[in-house]
PDB file of C-alpha atoms and ligand atoms in Angstrom:
ATOM      1  CA  MET A 235      97.695 106.546 133.004  1.00 40.00           C
ATOM      2  CA  GLN A 236      94.897 106.024 130.526  1.00 38.00           C
ATOM      3  CA  ARG A 237      91.664 107.679 131.503  1.00 42.00           C
ATOM      4  CA  VAL A 238      88.751 107.095 129.192  1.00 39.00           C
ATOM      5  CA  CYS A 239      85.791 109.365 129.553  1.00 39.00           C
ATOM      6  CA  ALA A 240      82.594 107.895 128.228  1.00 38.00           C
ATOM      7  CA  MET A 241      79.604 110.137 128.614  1.00 40.00           C
ATOM      8  CA  THR A 242      76.084 109.199 127.973  1.00 39.00           C
ATOM      9  CA  SER A 243      74.818 109.994 124.511  1.00 41.00           C
ATOM     10  CA  ASN A 244      71.363 110.673 125.887  1.00 44.00           C
ATOM     11  CA  ILE A 245      71.296 114.397 125.062  1.00 45.00           C
ATOM     12  CA  SER A 246      68.971 116.525 127.145  1.00 50.00           C
ATOM     13  CA  SER A 247      70.363 120.055 126.895  1.00 52.00           C
ATOM     14  CA  PRO A 248      69.781 122.166 123.775  1.00 54.00           C
ATOM     15  CA  ALA A 249      72.313 121.722 120.970  1.00 53.00           C
ATOM     16  CA  PHE A 250      73.918 125.143 121.364  1.00 53.00           C
ATOM     17  CA  LEU A 251      74.749 124.473 125.037  1.00 53.00           C
ATOM     18  CA  ASP A 252      75.772 120.882 124.708  1.00 53.00           C
ATOM     19  CA  THR A 253      79.520 120.360 124.333  1.00 55.00           C
ATOM     20  CA  SER A 254      79.590 116.629 124.914  1.00 59.00           C
ATOM     21  CA  ARG A 255      81.633 114.384 122.686  1.00 58.00           C
ATOM     22  CA  PRO A 256      80.333 110.998 123.732  1.00 50.00           C
ATOM     23  CA  ASP A 257      83.191 108.637 123.013  1.00 54.00           C
ATOM     24  CA  THR A 258      86.227 110.830 122.528  1.00 56.00           C
ATOM     25  CA  PRO A 259      88.996 109.595 124.828  1.00 65.00           C
ATOM     26  CA  ASP A 260      90.336 111.954 127.459  1.00 72.00           C
ATOM     27  CA  LEU A 261      93.889 110.676 127.322  1.00 84.00           C
ATOM     28  CA  VAL A 262      97.073 112.338 128.585  1.00 90.00           C
ATOM     29  CA  VAL A 263     100.637 110.978 128.264  1.00 93.00           C
ATOM     30  CA  PRO A 264     102.577 112.897 130.969  1.00 93.00           C
ATOM     31  CA  GLN A 265     106.107 112.282 129.609  1.00 94.00           C
ATOM     32  CA  GLY A 266     105.240 112.565 125.912  1.00 96.00           C
ATOM     33  CA  VAL A 267     108.094 115.000 125.199  1.00 97.00           C
ATOM     34  CA  VAL A 268     111.464 114.916 126.976  1.00 98.00           C
ATOM     35  CA  PRO A 269     113.669 117.935 126.178  1.00 97.00           C
ATOM     36  CA  PHE A 270     117.428 117.675 126.597  1.00 97.00           C
ATOM     37  CA  TYR A 271     120.695 119.426 125.913  1.00 96.00           C
ATOM     38  CA  LEU A 272     124.322 118.413 125.889  1.00 95.00           C
ATOM     39  CA  ASP A 273     126.382 120.334 128.417  1.00 93.00           C
ATOM     40  CA  ASN A 274     129.061 122.631 126.995  1.00 91.00           C
ATOM     41  CA  ARG A 275     128.025 121.576 123.468  1.00 93.00           C
ATOM     42  CA  PRO A 276     125.856 123.465 120.946  1.00 93.00           C
ATOM     43  CA  VAL A 277     123.193 120.756 120.909  1.00 95.00           C
ATOM     44  CA  ARG A 278     119.649 120.705 122.203  1.00 95.00           C
ATOM     45  CA  GLY A 279     116.796 118.407 121.295  1.00 96.00           C
ATOM     46  CA  ARG A 280     113.599 116.607 122.147  1.00 97.00           C
ATOM     47  CA  LEU A 281     112.620 112.962 122.252  1.00 98.00           C
ATOM     48  CA  VAL A 282     108.899 112.553 121.544  1.00 98.00           C
ATOM     49  CA  ARG A 283     107.009 109.338 122.330  1.00 98.00           C
ATOM     50  CA  PRO A 284     103.233 109.700 122.439  1.00 97.00           C
ATOM     51  CA  GLY A 285     102.863 106.029 123.494  1.00 96.00           C
ATOM     52  CA  VAL A 286      99.315 104.684 123.552  1.00 94.00           C
ATOM     53  CA  LEU A 287      98.051 108.079 122.399  1.00 95.00           C
ATOM     54  CA  THR A 288      99.384 107.256 118.914  1.00 97.00           C
ATOM     55  CA  ASP A 289      97.158 104.198 118.692  1.00 96.00           C
ATOM     56  CA  THR A 290      94.159 106.132 120.002  1.00 93.00           C
ATOM     57  CA  LEU A 291      94.647 108.896 117.446  1.00 94.00           C
ATOM     58  CA  LEU A 292      95.398 106.675 114.437  1.00 96.00           C
ATOM     59  CA  THR A 293      92.773 103.989 114.940  1.00 94.00           C
ATOM     60  CA  ARG A 294      89.922 106.497 114.890  1.00 92.00           C
ATOM     61  CA  HIS A 295      90.622 106.989 111.174  1.00 93.00           C
ATOM     62  CA  ASP A 296      89.808 104.671 108.275  1.00 92.00           C
ATOM     63  CA  ASN A 297      92.863 105.489 106.153  1.00 95.00           C
ATOM     64  CA  PRO A 298      95.116 102.660 104.874  1.00 96.00           C
ATOM     65  CA  ASP A 299      97.985 101.610 107.166  1.00 97.00           C
ATOM     66  CA  CYS A 300     100.676 103.257 105.022  1.00 97.00           C
ATOM     67  CA  VAL A 301      98.823 106.578 105.377  1.00 97.00           C
ATOM     68  CA  LEU A 302      98.363 106.095 109.140  1.00 97.00           C
ATOM     69  CA  ARG A 303     102.077 105.330 109.490  1.00 98.00           C
ATOM     70  CA  LEU A 304     102.914 108.664 107.871  1.00 98.00           C
ATOM     71  CA  ALA A 305     100.284 110.433 109.998  1.00 98.00           C
ATOM     72  CA  GLY A 306     101.914 108.988 113.153  1.00 98.00           C
ATOM     73  CA  GLU A 307     105.266 110.405 112.065  1.00 98.00           C
ATOM     74  CA  ALA A 308     103.629 113.773 111.375  1.00 98.00           C
ATOM     75  CA  LEU A 309     102.067 113.802 114.871  1.00 98.00           C
ATOM     76  CA  ALA A 310     105.437 113.068 116.504  1.00 98.00           C
ATOM     77  CA  LEU A 311     107.045 115.796 114.385  1.00 97.00           C
ATOM     78  CA  VAL A 312     104.537 118.543 115.277  1.00 97.00           C
ATOM     79  CA  ALA A 313     104.791 117.544 118.963  1.00 97.00           C
ATOM     80  CA  ALA A 314     108.588 117.900 118.766  1.00 96.00           C
ATOM     81  CA  LEU A 315     108.472 121.260 117.009  1.00 93.00           C
ATOM     82  CA  ALA A 316     105.579 122.769 119.003  1.00 92.00           C
ATOM     83  CA  SER A 317     107.293 121.948 122.305  1.00 89.00           C
ATOM     84  CA  ALA A 318     110.396 123.896 121.208  1.00 87.00           C
ATOM     85  CA  LEU A 319     108.452 127.120 120.627  1.00 84.00           C
ATOM     86  CA  LYS A 320     107.108 129.737 122.992  1.00 84.00           C
ATOM     87  CA  PHE A 321     103.597 130.448 121.737  1.00 85.00           C
ATOM     88  CA  GLN A 322      99.953 130.124 122.584  1.00 88.00           C
ATOM     89  CA  GLY A 323      97.840 128.475 119.972  1.00 90.00           C
ATOM     90  CA  SER A 324      98.466 125.643 117.566  1.00 91.00           C
ATOM     91  CA  PHE A 325     101.467 124.541 115.523  1.00 94.00           C
ATOM     92  CA  SER A 326     100.570 122.674 112.357  1.00 95.00           C
ATOM     93  CA  LEU A 327     102.094 120.711 109.531  1.00 97.00           C
ATOM     94  CA  GLN A 328     100.215 120.593 106.255  1.00 97.00           C
ATOM     95  CA  ALA A 329     101.417 118.453 103.339  1.00 97.00           C
ATOM     96  CA  LYS A 330      99.559 118.766 100.044  1.00 97.00           C
ATOM     97  CA  GLY A 331     100.453 116.804  96.936  1.00 97.00           C
ATOM     98  CA  ASP A 332      99.132 115.281  93.728  1.00 97.00           C
ATOM     99  CA  GLY A 333      99.663 111.687  94.944  1.00 97.00           C
ATOM    100  CA  PRO A 334      97.174 109.208  96.480  1.00 97.00           C
ATOM    101  CA  LEU A 335      97.479 111.079  99.783  1.00 97.00           C
ATOM    102  CA  GLY A 336      96.261 114.519  98.749  1.00 96.00           C
ATOM    103  CA  LEU A 337      96.311 116.154 102.174  1.00 97.00           C
ATOM    104  CA  LEU A 338      97.935 115.420 105.509  1.00 97.00           C
ATOM    105  CA  LEU A 339      97.309 117.834 108.348  1.00 97.00           C
ATOM    106  CA  ALA A 340      98.639 117.390 111.885  1.00 97.00           C
ATOM    107  CA  ASP A 341      98.670 119.925 114.666  1.00 95.00           C
ATOM    108  CA  CYS A 342      99.741 120.329 118.269  1.00 96.00           C
ATOM    109  CA  THR A 343      98.660 123.064 120.689  1.00 94.00           C
ATOM    110  CA  ASP A 344     100.926 124.805 123.193  1.00 93.00           C
ATOM    111  CA  ALA A 345      99.400 122.432 125.780  1.00 93.00           C
ATOM    112  CA  GLY A 346     100.443 119.359 123.764  1.00 95.00           C
ATOM    113  CA  ALA A 347      97.008 118.470 122.368  1.00 94.00           C
ATOM    114  CA  LEU A 348      97.424 116.486 119.138  1.00 95.00           C
ATOM    115  CA  ARG A 349      95.082 115.772 116.230  1.00 95.00           C
ATOM    116  CA  PHE A 350      95.342 114.964 112.526  1.00 96.00           C
ATOM    117  CA  HIS A 351      93.375 114.572 109.336  1.00 96.00           C
ATOM    118  CA  ALA A 352      94.465 112.650 106.221  1.00 97.00           C
ATOM    119  CA  ARG A 353      92.555 112.773 102.952  1.00 96.00           C
ATOM    120  CA  SER A 354      93.595 109.798 100.865  1.00 96.00           C
ATOM    121  CA  ASP A 355      92.203 108.271  97.679  1.00 96.00           C
ATOM    122  CA  ASP A 356      92.119 104.702  98.952  1.00 93.00           C
ATOM    123  CA  GLU A 357      91.704 103.121  95.496  1.00 96.00           C
ATOM    124  CA  ALA A 358      94.795 104.965  94.315  1.00 96.00           C
ATOM    125  CA  VAL A 359      96.644 103.864  97.479  1.00 97.00           C
ATOM    126  CA  ALA A 360      95.645 100.226  96.748  1.00 96.00           C
ATOM    127  CA  GLU A 361      96.981 100.585  93.179  1.00 96.00           C
ATOM    128  CA  LEU A 362     100.227 102.021  94.514  1.00 96.00           C
ATOM    129  CA  LEU A 363     100.576  99.175  97.044  1.00 97.00           C
ATOM    130  CA  LYS A 364     100.243  96.547  94.254  1.00 96.00           C
ATOM    131  CA  ALA A 365     103.331  97.933  92.562  1.00 93.00           C
ATOM    132  CA  ASN A 366     105.122  99.027  95.727  1.00 94.00           C
ATOM    133  CA  PRO A 367     104.229  97.368  99.065  1.00 94.00           C
ATOM    134  CA  ASN A 368     106.326  99.849 101.063  1.00 94.00           C
ATOM    135  CA  PRO A 369     105.584 103.285  99.627  1.00 96.00           C
ATOM    136  CA  THR A 370     107.583 106.242 100.931  1.00 97.00           C
ATOM    137  CA  ALA A 371     106.070 109.554 101.985  1.00 97.00           C
ATOM    138  CA  ALA A 372     107.102 110.876  98.563  1.00 97.00           C
ATOM    139  CA  ASP A 373     105.256 108.012  96.797  1.00 97.00           C
ATOM    140  CA  LEU A 374     102.107 108.774  98.786  1.00 97.00           C
ATOM    141  CA  LEU A 375     102.175 112.554  98.578  1.00 97.00           C
ATOM    142  CA  GLY A 376     103.552 113.021  95.055  1.00 97.00           C
ATOM    143  CA  LYS A 377     104.583 116.501  93.999  1.00 97.00           C
ATOM    144  CA  GLY A 378     103.469 119.321  96.216  1.00 97.00           C
ATOM    145  CA  TYR A 379     104.432 121.348  99.224  1.00 96.00           C
ATOM    146  CA  ILE A 380     104.825 121.162 102.950  1.00 95.00           C
ATOM    147  CA  ALA A 381     103.873 124.055 105.217  1.00 95.00           C
ATOM    148  CA  PHE A 382     104.512 124.652 108.900  1.00 93.00           C
ATOM    149  CA  SER A 383     102.305 127.265 110.592  1.00 93.00           C
ATOM    150  CA  VAL A 384     101.879 128.857 113.986  1.00 91.00           C
ATOM    151  CA  ASP A 385      98.323 130.054 114.570  1.00 87.00           C
ATOM    152  CA  GLN A 386      97.853 132.117 117.726  1.00 88.00           C
ATOM    153  CA  GLY A 387      94.188 132.979 117.312  1.00 83.00           C
ATOM    154  CA  PRO A 388      91.714 134.976 115.229  1.00 80.00           C
ATOM    155  CA  ASP A 389      93.257 138.435 115.725  1.00 82.00           C
ATOM    156  CA  THR A 390      96.875 137.488 115.103  1.00 83.00           C
ATOM    157  CA  ASP A 391      99.028 136.892 112.024  1.00 81.00           C
ATOM    158  CA  ILE A 392      99.642 133.301 111.037  1.00 80.00           C
ATOM    159  CA  HIS A 393     103.365 132.618 110.745  1.00 86.00           C
ATOM    160  CA  GLN A 394     103.879 130.163 107.927  1.00 87.00           C
ATOM    161  CA  GLY A 395     106.834 128.633 106.119  1.00 90.00           C
ATOM    162  CA  ILE A 396     106.371 126.650 102.911  1.00 92.00           C
ATOM    163  CA  VAL A 397     108.741 124.468 100.891  1.00 92.00           C
ATOM    164  CA  GLU A 398     108.350 122.093  97.984  1.00 93.00           C
ATOM    165  CA  ILE A 399     108.253 118.434  98.918  1.00 94.00           C
ATOM    166  CA  SER A 400     111.815 117.125  98.619  1.00 93.00           C
ATOM    167  CA  GLY A 401     113.162 113.797  99.879  1.00 94.00           C
ATOM    168  CA  GLN A 402     111.650 110.337 100.263  1.00 96.00           C
ATOM    169  CA  SER A 403     110.681 110.209 103.949  1.00 96.00           C
ATOM    170  CA  LEU A 404     108.907 112.769 106.124  1.00 96.00           C
ATOM    171  CA  SER A 405     112.152 113.011 108.144  1.00 95.00           C
ATOM    172  CA  GLU A 406     113.985 114.080 104.955  1.00 94.00           C
ATOM    173  CA  MET A 407     111.181 116.471 103.988  1.00 94.00           C
ATOM    174  CA  ALA A 408     111.343 118.131 107.406  1.00 92.00           C
ATOM    175  CA  ALA A 409     115.150 118.302 107.239  1.00 91.00           C
ATOM    176  CA  HIS A 410     114.868 119.948 103.796  1.00 90.00           C
ATOM    177  CA  TYR A 411     112.441 122.486 105.258  1.00 89.00           C
ATOM    178  CA  PHE A 412     114.848 123.372 108.062  1.00 87.00           C
ATOM    179  CA  ALA A 413     117.809 123.533 105.694  1.00 86.00           C
ATOM    180  CA  THR A 414     116.014 126.134 103.572  1.00 87.00           C
ATOM    181  CA  SER A 415     114.219 128.139 106.262  1.00 81.00           C
ATOM    182  CA  GLU A 416     116.052 127.998 109.575  1.00 74.00           C
ATOM    183  CA  GLN A 417     119.214 129.796 110.621  1.00 74.00           C
ATOM    184  CA  HIS A 418     120.674 126.798 112.399  1.00 80.00           C
ATOM    185  CA  ALA A 419     121.230 123.145 111.524  1.00 89.00           C
ATOM    186  CA  CYS A 420     118.549 120.626 112.509  1.00 92.00           C
ATOM    187  CA  TRP A 421     118.496 116.844 112.548  1.00 95.00           C
ATOM    188  CA  VAL A 422     115.210 114.927 112.434  1.00 96.00           C
ATOM    189  CA  LYS A 423     114.372 111.241 112.693  1.00 97.00           C
ATOM    190  CA  LEU A 424     110.743 110.101 112.779  1.00 98.00           C
ATOM    191  CA  PHE A 425     109.331 106.685 113.635  1.00 98.00           C
ATOM    192  CA  CYS A 426     105.927 105.043 113.415  1.00 98.00           C
ATOM    193  CA  ASP A 427     104.789 101.448 113.137  1.00 97.00           C
ATOM    194  CA  LYS A 428     102.215  98.977 114.308  1.00 97.00           C
ATOM    195  CA  THR A 429     103.640  97.025 117.265  1.00 96.00           C
ATOM    196  CA  GLU A 430     102.206  94.207 119.383  1.00 95.00           C
ATOM    197  CA  ALA A 431     100.822  96.920 121.672  1.00 95.00           C
ATOM    198  CA  GLY A 432      99.237  98.851 118.780  1.00 96.00           C
ATOM    199  CA  TRP A 433     100.413 101.868 116.778  1.00 98.00           C
ATOM    200  CA  ARG A 434     103.387 103.674 118.265  1.00 98.00           C
ATOM    201  CA  ALA A 435     105.316 106.715 117.004  1.00 98.00           C
ATOM    202  CA  GLY A 436     108.334 108.762 117.979  1.00 98.00           C
ATOM    203  CA  ALA A 437     110.600 111.601 116.990  1.00 98.00           C
ATOM    204  CA  LEU A 438     114.148 112.568 117.844  1.00 98.00           C
ATOM    205  CA  VAL A 439     114.848 116.149 116.830  1.00 97.00           C
ATOM    206  CA  MET A 440     118.102 118.020 117.493  1.00 96.00           C
ATOM    207  CA  GLU A 441     119.108 121.596 116.791  1.00 94.00           C
ATOM    208  CA  LYS A 442     122.569 123.078 116.629  1.00 93.00           C
ATOM    209  CA  ILE A 443     122.480 126.270 118.649  1.00 89.00           C
ATOM    210  CA  ALA A 444     124.828 129.164 117.892  1.00 79.00           C
ATOM    211  CA  MET A 445     127.943 128.981 120.099  1.00 68.00           C
ATOM    212  CA  GLY A 446     128.040 131.881 122.530  1.00 57.00           C
ATOM    213  CA  GLY A 447     124.385 132.635 121.760  1.00 51.00           C
ATOM    214  CA  GLY A 448     121.840 130.547 123.578  1.00 53.00           C
ATOM    215  CA  ILE A 449     124.320 128.496 125.610  1.00 57.00           C
ATOM    216  CA  GLU A 450     127.204 128.909 127.992  1.00 62.00           C
ATOM    217  CA  SER A 451     130.257 127.261 126.504  1.00 66.00           C
ATOM    218  CA  ASP A 452     134.000 127.638 126.506  1.00 73.00           C
ATOM    219  CA  ALA A 453     134.343 125.367 123.445  1.00 77.00           C
ATOM    220  CA  THR A 454     135.779 126.718 120.200  1.00 85.00           C
ATOM    221  CA  PRO A 455     133.584 126.765 117.048  1.00 86.00           C
ATOM    222  CA  GLU A 456     135.552 123.777 115.736  1.00 89.00           C
ATOM    223  CA  GLU A 457     134.917 121.860 118.953  1.00 90.00           C
ATOM    224  CA  GLY A 458     131.249 122.811 118.627  1.00 90.00           C
ATOM    225  CA  ASP A 459     131.120 121.428 115.071  1.00 93.00           C
ATOM    226  CA  ASP A 460     132.749 118.206 116.245  1.00 95.00           C
ATOM    227  CA  ALA A 461     130.279 117.884 119.143  1.00 95.00           C
ATOM    228  CA  TRP A 462     127.361 118.368 116.734  1.00 96.00           C
ATOM    229  CA  GLU A 463     128.703 115.681 114.387  1.00 97.00           C
ATOM    230  CA  THR A 464     129.231 113.314 117.324  1.00 97.00           C
ATOM    231  CA  ALA A 465     125.659 113.920 118.512  1.00 97.00           C
ATOM    232  CA  ILE A 466     124.317 113.076 115.030  1.00 98.00           C
ATOM    233  CA  THR A 467     126.447 109.923 114.854  1.00 98.00           C
ATOM    234  CA  LEU A 468     125.064 108.793 118.219  1.00 98.00           C
ATOM    235  CA  ALA A 469     121.469 109.808 117.403  1.00 98.00           C
ATOM    236  CA  THR A 470     121.599 107.762 114.202  1.00 97.00           C
ATOM    237  CA  THR A 471     122.043 104.599 116.287  1.00 98.00           C
ATOM    238  CA  LEU A 472     118.566 104.979 117.834  1.00 98.00           C
ATOM    239  CA  THR A 473     116.368 102.223 116.407  1.00 97.00           C
ATOM    240  CA  ALA A 474     112.635 102.045 115.743  1.00 97.00           C
ATOM    241  CA  ARG A 475     112.470  98.976 117.976  1.00 97.00           C
ATOM    242  CA  GLU A 476     113.762 101.045 120.930  1.00 97.00           C
ATOM    243  CA  VAL A 477     111.623 104.119 120.307  1.00 98.00           C
ATOM    244  CA  LEU A 478     108.397 102.184 119.793  1.00 98.00           C
ATOM    245  CA  ASP A 479     108.832  99.942 122.876  1.00 97.00           C
ATOM    246  CA  ASP A 480     106.738 101.239 125.812  1.00 95.00           C
ATOM    247  CA  ARG A 481     108.859  99.281 128.300  1.00 95.00           C
ATOM    248  CA  LEU A 482     111.843 101.582 127.682  1.00 96.00           C
ATOM    249  CA  GLY A 483     111.671 105.009 129.304  1.00 96.00           C
ATOM    250  CA  SER A 484     112.582 108.106 127.299  1.00 97.00           C
ATOM    251  CA  ALA A 485     115.191 109.222 129.851  1.00 96.00           C
ATOM    252  CA  ASP A 486     116.825 105.773 129.603  1.00 96.00           C
ATOM    253  CA  LEU A 487     116.889 105.936 125.798  1.00 97.00           C
ATOM    254  CA  LEU A 488     118.525 109.377 125.893  1.00 98.00           C
ATOM    255  CA  TYR A 489     121.040 108.125 128.488  1.00 97.00           C
ATOM    256  CA  ARG A 490     121.975 105.216 126.213  1.00 97.00           C
ATOM    257  CA  LEU A 491     122.672 107.660 123.387  1.00 97.00           C
ATOM    258  CA  PHE A 492     124.298 110.639 125.062  1.00 98.00           C
ATOM    259  CA  HIS A 493     125.569 109.647 128.551  1.00 96.00           C
ATOM    260  CA  ALA A 494     129.174 110.382 127.533  1.00 96.00           C
ATOM    261  CA  GLU A 495     128.217 113.738 125.973  1.00 96.00           C
ATOM    262  CA  GLY A 496     127.092 115.696 129.035  1.00 95.00           C
ATOM    263  CA  LEU A 497     123.411 114.816 128.704  1.00 97.00           C
ATOM    264  CA  ILE A 498     121.029 116.965 130.752  1.00 97.00           C
ATOM    265  CA  THR A 499     117.307 116.256 130.467  1.00 97.00           C
ATOM    266  CA  GLY A 500     114.649 118.892 131.141  1.00 96.00           C
ATOM    267  CA  GLN A 501     111.110 118.840 132.467  1.00 95.00           C
ATOM    268  CA  PRO A 502     108.981 116.388 130.448  1.00 96.00           C
ATOM    269  CA  ARG A 503     105.885 117.753 128.735  1.00 96.00           C
ATOM    270  CA  ALA A 504     102.542 116.070 128.369  1.00 96.00           C
ATOM    271  CA  LEU A 505     100.808 115.126 125.148  1.00 96.00           C
ATOM    272  CA  ALA A 506      97.066 114.606 124.890  1.00 93.00           C
ATOM    273  CA  PHE A 507      94.211 113.723 122.596  1.00 90.00           C
ATOM    274  CA  GLY A 508      93.456 117.083 121.103  1.00 85.00           C
ATOM    275  CA  CYS A 509      90.366 117.307 119.003  1.00 85.00           C
ATOM    276  CA  ARG A 510      88.680 120.640 119.553  1.00 83.00           C
ATOM    277  CA  CYS A 511      85.288 119.811 118.075  1.00 85.00           C
ATOM    278  CA  SER A 512      82.128 120.164 120.144  1.00 83.00           C
ATOM    279  CA  ARG A 513      78.405 119.968 119.586  1.00 85.00           C
ATOM    280  CA  ALA A 514      78.149 123.668 120.415  1.00 86.00           C
ATOM    281  CA  ARG A 515      80.619 124.616 117.670  1.00 85.00           C
ATOM    282  CA  LEU A 516      78.980 122.403 115.057  1.00 88.00           C
ATOM    283  CA  SER A 517      75.547 123.578 116.116  1.00 88.00           C
ATOM    284  CA  SER A 518      76.473 127.227 115.563  1.00 88.00           C
ATOM    285  CA  LEU A 519      77.974 126.253 112.204  1.00 90.00           C
ATOM    286  CA  LEU A 520      74.719 124.556 111.197  1.00 91.00           C
ATOM    287  CA  GLU A 521      72.777 127.669 112.214  1.00 92.00           C
ATOM    288  CA  THR A 522      74.540 129.557 109.403  1.00 93.00           C
ATOM    289  CA  PHE A 523      73.190 127.147 106.743  1.00 92.00           C
ATOM    290  CA  PRO A 524      70.155 128.071 104.599  1.00 92.00           C
ATOM    291  CA  LEU A 525      66.946 126.163 105.401  1.00 92.00           C
ATOM    292  CA  ASP A 526      66.982 124.306 102.074  1.00 92.00           C
ATOM    293  CA  ASP A 527      70.484 122.945 102.768  1.00 92.00           C
ATOM    294  CA  LEU A 528      69.486 121.819 106.263  1.00 93.00           C
ATOM    295  CA  ASP A 529      66.397 120.047 104.911  1.00 92.00           C
ATOM    296  CA  HIS A 530      68.586 118.398 102.295  1.00 93.00           C
ATOM    297  CA  MET A 531      71.146 117.253 104.903  1.00 92.00           C
ATOM    298  CA  ALA A 532      68.514 115.765 107.221  1.00 93.00           C
ATOM    299  CA  LYS A 533      67.844 112.042 106.895  1.00 93.00           C
ATOM    300  CA  ASP A 534      64.699 110.914 108.745  1.00 93.00           C
ATOM    301  CA  GLY A 535      64.788 114.186 110.669  1.00 92.00           C
ATOM    302  CA  THR A 536      68.430 113.832 111.779  1.00 93.00           C
ATOM    303  CA  ILE A 537      71.439 115.782 110.548  1.00 93.00           C
ATOM    304  CA  THR A 538      74.777 113.998 111.015  1.00 92.00           C
ATOM    305  CA  MET A 539      78.003 115.998 111.111  1.00 91.00           C
ATOM    306  CA  ASN A 540      81.338 114.202 111.138  1.00 89.00           C
ATOM    307  CA  CYS A 541      84.483 115.692 112.685  1.00 89.00           C
ATOM    308  CA  GLN A 542      87.315 114.968 110.255  1.00 89.00           C
ATOM    309  CA  PHE A 543      89.901 115.081 113.056  1.00 90.00           C
ATOM    310  CA  CYS A 544      88.443 112.591 115.545  1.00 87.00           C
ATOM    311  CA  ASN A 545      85.984 110.924 113.144  1.00 85.00           C
ATOM    312  CA  HIS A 546      83.174 111.347 115.640  1.00 84.00           C
ATOM    313  CA  ASP A 547      79.619 111.636 114.335  1.00 87.00           C
ATOM    314  CA  PHE A 548      77.436 114.314 115.891  1.00 89.00           C
ATOM    315  CA  HIS A 549      73.680 113.942 115.444  1.00 90.00           C
ATOM    316  CA  PHE A 550      71.284 116.871 115.493  1.00 91.00           C
ATOM    317  CA  GLN A 551      67.531 116.787 115.219  1.00 91.00           C
ATOM    318  CA  ARG A 552      66.536 118.905 112.237  1.00 92.00           C
ATOM    319  CA  SER A 553      63.985 120.567 114.557  1.00 90.00           C
ATOM    320  CA  GLU A 554      66.809 121.745 116.913  1.00 89.00           C
ATOM    321  CA  ILE A 555      68.395 123.871 114.183  1.00 90.00           C
ATOM    322  CA  SER A 556      66.645 127.061 113.102  1.00 89.00           C
ATOM    323  CA  GLY A 557      69.005 127.800 110.208  1.00 84.00           C
ATOM    324  CA  LYS A 558      69.426 131.054 108.311  1.00 82.00           C
ATOM    325  CA  THR A 559      66.361 132.625 106.821  1.00 74.00           C
ATOM    326  CA  ALA A 560      67.084 134.444 103.574  1.00 63.00           C
TER     327      ALA A 560
HETATM  328 ZN1   ZN B  25      86.698 116.081 116.637  1.00 93.17          ZN
END
């Protein structure tokens, strides 16, 4: 399943043509998202398990483990929400606060390509850990806001919803967002931890659909409410140990939870390593810099640009870049 693409870093084509990213993994998890619904009940959902992709994404970053754990949850969450939407572009979560983790950004494209960036003050995180070895998302982020956005390209409007950070965990923060912004009830449970196999993450997200709207059902509204409550009760029994264990299939986990509730699973969707950086893009960015800045950035004739999403260093010869003449 894992395909690692390692290209040579011996660059021969000019910077503006060269799109190589030497050691960025080309990794696809075919059953990363399994959608499901409960027959004759107003419940639909997704179980997200990016598997080894979580480890690949998280271990490219130098953030402390407590920050990576939260980033893994954020990746599972955007994968769950993006796969429920019909759109072309990227779906992103951005959390900004005044805590040791000032910024957490995770996004997922319509094709399931995932990436994230976390900007943490690691000294402040170390201070926090002395007093509190298991900080919550709220401890890390502090006061601030959480925004969910759909970006469908340069000539389109960005659809964005913003709420104040409320709750201790990212699951609670997401639930608070849905409670204030969505028409229908949502239930969210996020998981991430370091296992024997490396970092693993997961998300179980359920929505209560309007009866008589999106689904065929002869149940009364009261029966629908009961079915929703039953689904939540069952979903709550899902443990981190189960979700983060690669040996258990997603369809089997859903069967364990909902086999008596008319479970029907849909077509699984793939998740992938999704950084969109390239030498060509960074090269054209560098070309917009004034000559003085380029000279200042060059060390021994080489300019190094780091992609904050995949933490890959791109090296350019100063002589390759013409820069902007005033
Ligand atoms: Zn990148």
